[in-house]
CSV table of C-alpha atoms in Angstrom, one decimal:
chain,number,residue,atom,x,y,z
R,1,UNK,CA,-69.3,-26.9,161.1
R,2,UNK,CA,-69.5,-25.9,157.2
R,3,UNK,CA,-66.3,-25.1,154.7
R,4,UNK,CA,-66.6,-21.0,153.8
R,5,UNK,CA,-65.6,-20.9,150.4
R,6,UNK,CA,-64.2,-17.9,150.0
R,7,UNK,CA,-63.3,-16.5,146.4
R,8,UNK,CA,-62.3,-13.7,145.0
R,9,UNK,CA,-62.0,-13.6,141.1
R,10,UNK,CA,-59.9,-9.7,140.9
R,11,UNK,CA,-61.5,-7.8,138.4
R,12,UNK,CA,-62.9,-11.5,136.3
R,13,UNK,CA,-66.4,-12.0,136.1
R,14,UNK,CA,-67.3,-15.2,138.1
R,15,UNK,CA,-68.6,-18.3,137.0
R,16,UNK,CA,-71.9,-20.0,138.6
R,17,UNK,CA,-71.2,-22.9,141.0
R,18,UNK,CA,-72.9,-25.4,139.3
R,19,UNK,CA,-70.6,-25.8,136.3
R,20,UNK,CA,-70.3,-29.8,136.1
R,21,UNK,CA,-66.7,-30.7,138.2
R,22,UNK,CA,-65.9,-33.1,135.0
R,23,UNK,CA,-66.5,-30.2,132.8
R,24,UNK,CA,-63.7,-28.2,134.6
R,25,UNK,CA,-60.3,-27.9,133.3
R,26,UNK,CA,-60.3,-31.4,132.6
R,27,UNK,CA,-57.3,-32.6,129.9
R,28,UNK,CA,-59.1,-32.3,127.3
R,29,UNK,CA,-59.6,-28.9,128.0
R,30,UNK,CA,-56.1,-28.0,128.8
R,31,UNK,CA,-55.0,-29.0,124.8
R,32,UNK,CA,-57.9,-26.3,123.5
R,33,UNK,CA,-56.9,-23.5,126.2
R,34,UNK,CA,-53.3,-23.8,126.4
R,35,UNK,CA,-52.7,-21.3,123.7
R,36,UNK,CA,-55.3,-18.8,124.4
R,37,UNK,CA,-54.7,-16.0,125.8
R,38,UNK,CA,-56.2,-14.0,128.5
R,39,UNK,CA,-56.2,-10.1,129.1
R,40,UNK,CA,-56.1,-8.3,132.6
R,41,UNK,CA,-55.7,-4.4,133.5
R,42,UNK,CA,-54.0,-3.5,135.8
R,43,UNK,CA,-54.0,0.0,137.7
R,44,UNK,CA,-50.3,1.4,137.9
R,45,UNK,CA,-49.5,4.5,139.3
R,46,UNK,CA,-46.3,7.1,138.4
R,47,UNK,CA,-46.7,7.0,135.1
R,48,UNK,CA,-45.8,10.0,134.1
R,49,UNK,CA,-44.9,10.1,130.1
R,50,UNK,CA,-44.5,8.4,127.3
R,51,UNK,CA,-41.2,7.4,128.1
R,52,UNK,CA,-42.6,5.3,130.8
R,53,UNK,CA,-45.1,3.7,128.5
R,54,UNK,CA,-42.1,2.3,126.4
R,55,UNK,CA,-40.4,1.2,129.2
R,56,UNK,CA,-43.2,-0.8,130.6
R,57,UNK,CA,-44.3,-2.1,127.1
R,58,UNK,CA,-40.5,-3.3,126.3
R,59,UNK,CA,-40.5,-5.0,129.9
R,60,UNK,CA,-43.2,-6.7,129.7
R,61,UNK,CA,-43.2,-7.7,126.1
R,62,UNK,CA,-39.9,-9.6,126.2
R,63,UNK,CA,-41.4,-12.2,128.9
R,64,UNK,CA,-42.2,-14.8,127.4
R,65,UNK,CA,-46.3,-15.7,127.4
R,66,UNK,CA,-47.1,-11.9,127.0
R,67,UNK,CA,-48.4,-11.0,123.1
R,68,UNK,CA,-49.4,-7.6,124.1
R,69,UNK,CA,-49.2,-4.7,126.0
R,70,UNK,CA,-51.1,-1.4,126.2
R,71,UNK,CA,-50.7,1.4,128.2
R,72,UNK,CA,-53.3,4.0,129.5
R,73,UNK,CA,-51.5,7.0,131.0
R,74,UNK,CA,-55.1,8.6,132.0
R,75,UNK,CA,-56.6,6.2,133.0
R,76,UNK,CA,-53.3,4.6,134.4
R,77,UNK,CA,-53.8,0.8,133.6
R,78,UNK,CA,-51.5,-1.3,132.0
R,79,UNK,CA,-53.9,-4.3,129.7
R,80,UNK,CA,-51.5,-7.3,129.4
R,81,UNK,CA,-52.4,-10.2,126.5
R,82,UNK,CA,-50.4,-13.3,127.9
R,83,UNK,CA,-50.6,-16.8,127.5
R,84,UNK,CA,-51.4,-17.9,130.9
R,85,UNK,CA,-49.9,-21.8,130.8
R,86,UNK,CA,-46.6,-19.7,130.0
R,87,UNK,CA,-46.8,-17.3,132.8
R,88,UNK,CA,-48.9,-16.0,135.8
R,89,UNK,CA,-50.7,-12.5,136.5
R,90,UNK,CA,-49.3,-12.7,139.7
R,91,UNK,CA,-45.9,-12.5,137.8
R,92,UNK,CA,-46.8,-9.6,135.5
R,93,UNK,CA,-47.7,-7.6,138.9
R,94,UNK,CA,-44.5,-8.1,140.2
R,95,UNK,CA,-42.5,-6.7,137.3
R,96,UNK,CA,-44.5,-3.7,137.2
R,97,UNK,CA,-43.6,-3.3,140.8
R,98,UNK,CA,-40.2,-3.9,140.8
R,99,UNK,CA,-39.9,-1.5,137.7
R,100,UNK,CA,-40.6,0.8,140.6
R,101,UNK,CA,-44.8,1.6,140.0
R,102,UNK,CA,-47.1,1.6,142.8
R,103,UNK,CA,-49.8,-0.5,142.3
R,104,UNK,CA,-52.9,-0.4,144.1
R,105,UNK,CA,-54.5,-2.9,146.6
R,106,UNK,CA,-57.5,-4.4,146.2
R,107,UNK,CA,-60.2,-5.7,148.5
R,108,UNK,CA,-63.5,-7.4,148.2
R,109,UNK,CA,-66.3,-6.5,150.3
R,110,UNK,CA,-69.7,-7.9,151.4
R,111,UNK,CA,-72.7,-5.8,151.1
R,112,UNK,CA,-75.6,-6.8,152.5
R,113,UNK,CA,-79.4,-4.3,152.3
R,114,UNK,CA,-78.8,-3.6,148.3
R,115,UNK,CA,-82.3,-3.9,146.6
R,116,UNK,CA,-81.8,-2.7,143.0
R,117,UNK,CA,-79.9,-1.1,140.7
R,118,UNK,CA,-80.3,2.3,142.5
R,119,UNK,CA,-78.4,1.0,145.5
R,120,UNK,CA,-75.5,-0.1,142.9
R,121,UNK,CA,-75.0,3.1,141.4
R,122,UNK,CA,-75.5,4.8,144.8
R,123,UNK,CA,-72.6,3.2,146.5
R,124,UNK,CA,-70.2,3.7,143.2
R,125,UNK,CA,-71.1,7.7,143.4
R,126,UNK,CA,-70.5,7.9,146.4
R,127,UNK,CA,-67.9,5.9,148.0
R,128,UNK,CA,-64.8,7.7,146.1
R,129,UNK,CA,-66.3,11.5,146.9
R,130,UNK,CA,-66.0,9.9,151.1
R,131,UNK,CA,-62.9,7.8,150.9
R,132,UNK,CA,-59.9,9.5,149.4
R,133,UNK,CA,-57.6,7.0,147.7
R,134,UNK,CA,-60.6,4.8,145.7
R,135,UNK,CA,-59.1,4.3,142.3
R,136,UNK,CA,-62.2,2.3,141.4
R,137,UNK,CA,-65.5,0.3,143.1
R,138,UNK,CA,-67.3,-2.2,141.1
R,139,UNK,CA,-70.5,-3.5,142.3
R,140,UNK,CA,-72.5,-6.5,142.4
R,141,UNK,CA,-76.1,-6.5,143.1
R,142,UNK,CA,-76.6,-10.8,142.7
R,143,UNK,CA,-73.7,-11.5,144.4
R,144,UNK,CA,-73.5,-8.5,147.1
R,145,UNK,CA,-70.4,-7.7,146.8
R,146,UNK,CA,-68.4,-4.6,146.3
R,147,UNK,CA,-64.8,-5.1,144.8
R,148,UNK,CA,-62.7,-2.0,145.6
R,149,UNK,CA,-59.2,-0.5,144.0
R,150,UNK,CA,-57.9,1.5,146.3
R,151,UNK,CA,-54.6,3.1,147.8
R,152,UNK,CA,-52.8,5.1,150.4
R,153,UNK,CA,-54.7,6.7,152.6
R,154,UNK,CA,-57.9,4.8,151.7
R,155,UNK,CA,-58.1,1.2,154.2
R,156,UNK,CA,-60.7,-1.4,153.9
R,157,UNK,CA,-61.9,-0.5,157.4
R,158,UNK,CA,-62.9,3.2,156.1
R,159,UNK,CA,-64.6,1.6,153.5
R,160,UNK,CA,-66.6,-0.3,155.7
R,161,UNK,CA,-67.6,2.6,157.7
R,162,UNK,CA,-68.0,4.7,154.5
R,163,UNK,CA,-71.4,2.2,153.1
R,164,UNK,CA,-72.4,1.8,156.3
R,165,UNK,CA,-73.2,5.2,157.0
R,166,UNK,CA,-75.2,4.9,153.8
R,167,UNK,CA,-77.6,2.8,155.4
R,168,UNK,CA,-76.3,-0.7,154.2
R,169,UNK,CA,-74.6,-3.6,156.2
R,170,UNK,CA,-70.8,-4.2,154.8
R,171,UNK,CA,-68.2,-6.7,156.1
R,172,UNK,CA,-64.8,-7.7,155.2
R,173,UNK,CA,-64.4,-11.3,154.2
R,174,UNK,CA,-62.5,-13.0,156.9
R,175,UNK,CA,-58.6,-13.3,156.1
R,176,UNK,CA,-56.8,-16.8,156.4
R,177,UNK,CA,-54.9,-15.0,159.6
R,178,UNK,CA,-57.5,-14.2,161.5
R,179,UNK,CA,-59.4,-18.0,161.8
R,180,UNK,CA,-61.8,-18.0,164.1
R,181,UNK,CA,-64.3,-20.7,165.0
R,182,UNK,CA,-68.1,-19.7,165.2
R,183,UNK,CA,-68.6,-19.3,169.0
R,184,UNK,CA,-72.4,-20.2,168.4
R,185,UNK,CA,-71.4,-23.5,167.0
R,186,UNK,CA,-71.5,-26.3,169.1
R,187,UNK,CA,-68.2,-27.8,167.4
R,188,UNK,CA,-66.6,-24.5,168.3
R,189,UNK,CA,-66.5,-25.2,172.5
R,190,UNK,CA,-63.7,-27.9,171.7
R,191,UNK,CA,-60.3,-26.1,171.7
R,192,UNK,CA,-59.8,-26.2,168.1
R,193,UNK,CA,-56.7,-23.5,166.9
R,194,UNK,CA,-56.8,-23.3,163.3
R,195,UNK,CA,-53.7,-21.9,161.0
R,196,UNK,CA,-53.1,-20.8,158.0
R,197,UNK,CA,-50.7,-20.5,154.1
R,198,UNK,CA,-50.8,-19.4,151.4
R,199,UNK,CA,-50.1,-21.5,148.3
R,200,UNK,CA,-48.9,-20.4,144.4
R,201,UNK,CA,-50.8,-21.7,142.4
R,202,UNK,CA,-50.1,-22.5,138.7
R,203,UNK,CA,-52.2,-23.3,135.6
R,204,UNK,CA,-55.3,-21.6,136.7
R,205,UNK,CA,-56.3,-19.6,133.5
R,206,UNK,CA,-60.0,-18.5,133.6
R,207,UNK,CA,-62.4,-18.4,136.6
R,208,UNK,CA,-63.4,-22.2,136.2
R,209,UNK,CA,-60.4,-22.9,136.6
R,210,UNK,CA,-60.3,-21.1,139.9
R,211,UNK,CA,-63.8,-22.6,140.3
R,212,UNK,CA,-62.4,-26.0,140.4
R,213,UNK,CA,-59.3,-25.6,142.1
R,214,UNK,CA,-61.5,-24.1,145.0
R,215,UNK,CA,-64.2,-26.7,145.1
R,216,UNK,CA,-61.3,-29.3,145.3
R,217,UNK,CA,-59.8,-28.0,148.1
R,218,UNK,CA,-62.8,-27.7,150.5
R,219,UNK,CA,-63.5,-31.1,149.8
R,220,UNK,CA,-59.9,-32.2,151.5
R,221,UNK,CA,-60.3,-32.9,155.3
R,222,UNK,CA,-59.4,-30.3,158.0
R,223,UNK,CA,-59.4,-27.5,155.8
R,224,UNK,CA,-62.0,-24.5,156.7
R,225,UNK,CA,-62.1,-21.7,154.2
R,226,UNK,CA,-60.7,-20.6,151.0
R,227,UNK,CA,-60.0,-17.1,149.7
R,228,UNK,CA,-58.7,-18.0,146.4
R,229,UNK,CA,-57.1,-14.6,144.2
R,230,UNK,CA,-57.0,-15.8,140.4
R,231,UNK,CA,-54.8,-13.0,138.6
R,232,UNK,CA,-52.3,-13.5,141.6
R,233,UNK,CA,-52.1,-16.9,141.0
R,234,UNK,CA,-52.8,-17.8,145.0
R,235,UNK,CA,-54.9,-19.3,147.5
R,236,UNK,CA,-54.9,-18.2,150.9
R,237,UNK,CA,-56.7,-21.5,153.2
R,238,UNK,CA,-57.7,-21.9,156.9
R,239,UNK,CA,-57.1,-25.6,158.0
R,240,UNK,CA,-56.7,-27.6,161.1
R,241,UNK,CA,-53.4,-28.6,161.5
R,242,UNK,CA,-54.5,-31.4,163.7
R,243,UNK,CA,-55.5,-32.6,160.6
R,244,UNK,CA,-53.7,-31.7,157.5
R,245,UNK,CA,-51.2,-29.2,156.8
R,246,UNK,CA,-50.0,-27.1,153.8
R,247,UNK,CA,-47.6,-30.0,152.3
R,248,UNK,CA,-50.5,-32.1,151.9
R,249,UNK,CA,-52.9,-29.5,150.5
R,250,UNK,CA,-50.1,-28.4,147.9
R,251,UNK,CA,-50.1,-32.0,146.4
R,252,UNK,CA,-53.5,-32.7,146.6
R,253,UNK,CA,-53.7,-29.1,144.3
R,254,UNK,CA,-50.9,-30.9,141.9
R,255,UNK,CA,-52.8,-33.8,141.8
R,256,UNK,CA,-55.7,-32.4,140.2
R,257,UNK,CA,-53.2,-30.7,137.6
R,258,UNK,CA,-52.5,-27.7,139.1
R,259,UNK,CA,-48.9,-27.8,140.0
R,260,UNK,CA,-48.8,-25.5,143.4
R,261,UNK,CA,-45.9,-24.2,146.3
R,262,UNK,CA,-46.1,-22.8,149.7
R,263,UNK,CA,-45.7,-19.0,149.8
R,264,UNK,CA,-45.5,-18.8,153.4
């Protein structure tokens, strides 16, 4: 039975699969990134003046790793510059949210039956004039995907349905809670229960990173899948408990510099 790798880089452009593993966030390559700074915008709802742009700008801007903040009010996205060695996208998130914002969720989708460009820009017109609550859908004709922004009343299920009754074939990537063995595969008849955890991850500051981080943990024995969220800092991993269990994935993650906890 094969490892599903799983990723899902939120809102970063991915990185092809056959970047050299030595040519990934090695040492060396920690002392020329350390102090470069990424950007990610994120879409924050109940802003409602500029009173809350100052507020969101002075919260932000006194953690330290952040060099910049701008604020959108219509577009309502917040574009953070931070230093990501200093502090994580998954922590920038959660300030906005205890400041009391609503942020979004966020799903990616598998879209299979795209041909061309035409089917890309069909599914983006369409999907937020059938599916109230889509904030934004981006898609991806080489890697058929569709990655969705969406809230309240808007589920991943009635987005789903939504392409499919255009004629294509969509899917939700399988979740770490829901492992399930192939039925067709002859491994599958033993009685194999998988689980699964979630694991914070720190250090991972561009898509190779996450590249890496991923490739390294299929490799380790009894672990299925990987859904690996780089701005929240994360990885969410189906394993055999039979044969390892989240302890030993988070140090085999350290281990390869990536100092990581268990979320769950």
């Amino acid at each position: 039975m094969s490892k599903v790798p799983l990723l899902r880089y939120e809102g970063v452009p991915s990185t092809s699969s056959s970047i050299p593993w030595d040519h990934i966030c090695t040492d060396s390559d920690d002392d020329e990134i350390k102090d470069v700074p990424e950007k990610i915008t994120i879409h924050v709802f109940g802003m409602k003046c500029m009173k809350c742009v100052n507020k969101i700008k002075a919260a932000l801007g006194e953690k330290k790793g952040v060099n910049d903040v701008q604020v959108n009010l219509e577009e309502k996205t917040v574009t953070i510059s931070y230093i990501p060695t200093q502090i994580a996208p998954g922590d920038l998130r959660e300030a906005l949210d205890d400041m009391g914002y609503d942020l979004p969720d966020e799903v990616t989708l598998n879209v299979g039956g795209m041909t061309c460009q035409t089917c890309v820009d069909k599914i983006e017109r369409h999907i937020p004039t059938v599916v109230e609550g889509v904030v934004k859908i981006k898609v991806n004709l080489e890697n058929g995907t569709a990655f969705v922004v969406f809230k309240a009343p808007a589920t991943p299920e009635q987005l789903v349905e939504a392409i499919d009754d255009m004629g294509f074939d969509p899917s939700l990537r399988r979740p770490p809670d829901q492992c399930r063995l192939n039925i067709e595969d002859p491994v599958s008849i033993k009685n194999v229960q998988l689980d699964s955890c979630t694991l914070h991850i720190k250090g991972m500051s561009s898509p190779a990173c996450a590249a890496a981080v991923e490739k390294h943990i299929l490799t380790l024995e009894g672990v299925e899948s990987v859904i690996l969220h780089l701005l929240a800092a994360k990885a969410e991993i189906c394993f055999d408990p039979k044969l390892t269990q989240p302890a030993r994935i988070s140090y085999a993650i350290a281990d390869l510099g990536f100092p990581s906890e268990i979320m769950d």
